[in-house]
Tab-separated table of C-alpha atoms in Angstrom:
chain	number	residue	atom	x	y	z
A	249	VAL	CA	2.609	75.918	13.992
A	250	VAL	CA	-0.828	76.938	12.813
A	251	LEU	CA	-2.152	80.255	14.018
A	252	ARG	CA	-5.760	81.190	13.415
A	253	TYR	CA	-7.432	84.404	14.319
A	254	GLU	CA	-10.499	86.285	13.294
A	255	VAL	CA	-11.293	89.927	13.610
A	256	PRO	CA	-14.920	90.015	14.771
A	257	ALA	CA	-15.387	93.510	13.368
A	258	ALA	CA	-13.974	92.551	9.965
A	259	LYS	CA	-16.543	93.103	7.253
A	260	ASN	CA	-16.974	90.094	5.002
A	261	ASN	CA	-20.273	90.968	3.352
A	262	GLY	CA	-21.865	87.839	4.805
A	263	ALA	CA	-19.738	85.681	2.534
A	264	ASP	CA	-19.281	82.048	3.419
A	265	CYS	CA	-15.845	81.182	2.072
A	266	THR	CA	-16.460	77.461	2.674
A	267	SER	CA	-19.626	77.241	0.608
A	268	GLU	CA	-19.222	75.172	-2.548
A	269	SER	CA	-21.944	77.246	-4.161
A	270	ARG	CA	-19.565	80.208	-4.118
A	271	TRP	CA	-17.119	78.440	-6.445
A	272	GLY	CA	-18.171	78.037	-10.039
A	273	HIS	CA	-16.388	77.488	-13.316
A	274	ASP	CA	-16.188	81.255	-13.882
A	275	ASN	CA	-14.278	81.888	-10.663
A	276	ARG	CA	-10.543	82.442	-10.933
A	277	ILE	CA	-7.313	81.958	-9.099
A	278	ALA	CA	-4.733	84.640	-9.875
A	279	VAL	CA	-1.000	84.575	-9.168
A	280	ALA	CA	0.872	87.882	-8.818
A	281	TRP	CA	4.635	88.146	-8.447
A	282	SER	CA	7.261	90.840	-8.128
A	283	HIS	CA	11.061	90.697	-8.370
A	284	GLN	CA	11.413	93.938	-6.387
A	285	GLY	CA	14.064	93.241	-3.779
A	286	GLY	CA	15.384	90.186	-5.651
A	287	ALA	CA	14.271	87.379	-7.920
A	288	VAL	CA	11.431	85.072	-6.884
A	289	SER	CA	10.802	81.572	-8.237
A	290	TRP	CA	7.351	82.047	-9.720
A	291	GLY	CA	7.540	79.391	-12.459
A	292	GLY	CA	7.130	76.470	-10.078
A	293	LEU	CA	4.143	78.107	-8.398
A	294	VAL	CA	2.432	78.634	-11.747
A	295	GLU	CA	3.086	75.003	-12.728
A	296	LEU	CA	1.634	73.812	-9.416
A	297	VAL	CA	-1.540	75.861	-9.824
A	298	GLN	CA	-1.887	74.721	-13.454
A	299	GLY	CA	-1.715	71.110	-12.277
A	300	LEU	CA	-4.381	71.660	-9.619
A	301	VAL	CA	-6.781	73.957	-11.464
A	302	PRO	CA	-7.447	72.977	-15.093
A	303	GLU	CA	-9.103	76.340	-15.849
A	304	PHE	CA	-5.980	78.271	-14.813
A	305	ASP	CA	-4.502	80.133	-17.781
A	306	SER	CA	-0.883	81.177	-17.278
A	307	GLU	CA	-1.279	84.112	-19.674
A	308	ARG	CA	-4.553	85.465	-18.281
A	309	ASP	CA	-4.191	84.557	-14.605
A	310	VAL	CA	-0.577	85.568	-13.880
A	311	LEU	CA	0.189	89.176	-12.994
A	312	ARG	CA	3.866	89.716	-13.741
A	313	HIS	CA	5.875	92.460	-11.996
A	314	ALA	CA	3.033	93.198	-9.578
A	315	SER	CA	2.653	96.732	-8.280
A	316	VAL	CA	-0.089	98.409	-6.260
A	317	ALA	CA	-1.462	99.875	-9.512
A	318	SER	CA	-1.480	96.549	-11.375
A	319	LEU	CA	-3.080	94.741	-8.409
A	320	LYS	CA	-5.754	97.448	-8.317
A	321	ALA	CA	-6.367	97.004	-12.051
A	322	LEU	CA	-6.627	93.220	-11.682
A	323	LEU	CA	-9.120	93.500	-8.821
A	324	GLN	CA	-11.195	96.143	-10.613
A	325	GLN	CA	-11.239	94.459	-13.994
A	326	ASP	CA	-12.035	90.916	-12.932
A	327	PRO	CA	-14.468	90.368	-10.059
A	328	ARG	CA	-14.223	86.605	-10.683
A	329	VAL	CA	-10.865	86.449	-8.856
A	330	ARG	CA	-11.656	84.585	-5.632
A	331	ILE	CA	-8.125	83.484	-4.692
A	332	LEU	CA	-5.077	85.701	-5.088
A	333	HIS	CA	-1.591	84.328	-4.429
A	334	ILE	CA	1.034	87.076	-4.096
A	335	LEU	CA	4.684	85.993	-4.349
A	336	CYS	CA	7.221	88.687	-3.485
A	337	HIS	CA	9.732	89.755	-0.861
A	338	GLY	CA	8.766	91.288	2.446
A	339	GLY	CA	10.644	94.242	3.822
A	340	GLY	CA	10.818	96.597	6.766
A	341	ASN	CA	11.804	96.065	10.367
A	342	ALA	CA	10.339	95.299	13.782
A	343	GLN	CA	10.348	98.958	14.859
A	344	THR	CA	8.553	100.485	11.868
A	345	GLY	CA	6.636	97.434	10.683
A	346	TYR	CA	6.754	95.196	7.635
A	347	GLY	CA	5.327	95.524	4.147
A	348	LEU	CA	5.545	93.951	0.715
A	349	LEU	CA	8.219	94.808	-1.856
A	350	LEU	CA	6.278	95.430	-5.066
A	351	ASP	CA	7.298	96.891	-8.404
A	352	GLY	CA	7.059	100.654	-8.671
A	353	SER	CA	8.016	101.309	-5.051
A	354	ASP	CA	11.515	101.752	-3.645
A	355	LYS	CA	10.323	100.946	-0.114
A	356	PRO	CA	7.962	98.312	1.299
A	357	VAL	CA	4.290	98.914	0.536
A	358	SER	CA	2.647	99.427	3.917
A	359	PRO	CA	-0.042	97.211	5.426
A	360	GLU	CA	-2.396	100.211	5.442
A	361	VAL	CA	-2.038	100.737	1.672
A	362	LEU	CA	-2.649	97.038	0.991
A	363	GLY	CA	-5.637	96.922	3.330
A	364	ARG	CA	-7.163	99.939	1.598
A	365	LEU	CA	-6.575	98.289	-1.797
A	366	PHE	CA	-8.616	95.230	-0.819
A	367	ARG	CA	-11.276	97.263	1.028
A	368	GLU	CA	-11.878	99.432	-2.037
A	369	HIS	CA	-11.370	96.933	-4.862
A	370	GLY	CA	-11.164	93.372	-3.538
A	371	GLN	CA	-14.445	92.579	-1.815
A	372	HIS	CA	-14.956	89.607	-4.172
A	373	VAL	CA	-11.690	87.938	-3.047
A	374	ARG	CA	-12.225	85.068	-0.563
A	375	LEU	CA	-8.584	84.042	0.060
A	376	VAL	CA	-5.239	85.835	-0.175
A	377	ILE	CA	-2.020	83.826	0.098
A	378	LEU	CA	1.034	85.948	0.880
A	379	SER	CA	4.279	84.187	0.024
A	380	ALA	CA	6.461	86.930	1.470
A	381	CYS	CA	8.717	87.106	4.492
A	382	GLN	CA	7.209	88.721	7.591
A	383	SER	CA	3.807	89.211	5.924
A	384	SER	CA	1.924	88.435	9.137
A	385	ASN	CA	4.489	90.051	11.440
A	386	ALA	CA	3.238	93.258	13.065
A	387	GLY	CA	6.659	94.149	14.452
A	388	ASP	CA	7.598	94.817	18.066
A	389	ALA	CA	5.105	94.038	20.821
A	390	ASP	CA	4.602	97.751	21.475
A	391	SER	CA	4.084	98.520	17.772
A	392	THR	CA	0.905	100.377	16.877
A	393	THR	CA	0.794	98.901	13.374
A	394	ALA	CA	-0.819	95.658	12.298
A	395	SER	CA	0.623	93.183	9.825
A	396	VAL	CA	-0.077	93.045	6.098
A	397	ALA	CA	-2.181	89.907	6.687
A	398	MET	CA	-4.226	91.570	9.431
A	399	HIS	CA	-4.934	94.671	7.330
A	400	ILE	CA	-6.064	92.549	4.383
A	401	HIS	CA	-8.287	90.462	6.672
A	402	GLN	CA	-9.731	93.572	8.319
A	403	SER	CA	-10.537	94.921	4.845
A	404	GLY	CA	-13.079	92.116	4.377
A	405	VAL	CA	-11.120	89.202	2.910
A	406	PRO	CA	-12.336	86.211	4.966
A	407	ALA	CA	-9.103	84.180	4.810
A	408	VAL	CA	-5.444	85.166	4.590
A	409	ILE	CA	-2.473	82.793	4.700
A	410	ALA	CA	0.833	84.453	5.562
A	411	SER	CA	4.107	83.959	7.418
A	412	ARG	CA	5.257	85.710	10.539
A	413	TYR	CA	8.838	84.644	9.866
A	414	PRO	CA	11.349	84.706	7.008
A	415	LEU	CA	10.551	82.194	4.276
């Protein structure tokens, strides 16, 4: 099942994420992973990206033990990151909403915190891939919260790939 949606009010700074002119040799793909909540198999992901993107450097472009603070630092320090793949566990429940389990936090990081992170520091990012359970699940139908994916998209990132279900 492929689900596509766009938030008309989402600010994307006029960026065309399909334009080849936006991708140059200086642009980067970054992989961030966290074992918070249990181990994740990040080695295979890094190998896959290395095979697809010759410029990918597993020392420079991999953020180990990702936390909100380290993601903020990555986004602030390197505006060449255009694609960010986050591999971690999702947590929460349908009543209170879902978030991402990142290092440095004993509870799921909320969609609002992640949206604010990208709004304030990630306007150069064109695609976020969330390999985390429930990362596009907003919870119960009567929930007033939006999903992690929706908050990141509303922050101005033109494309977000996420799962509404357990992975």
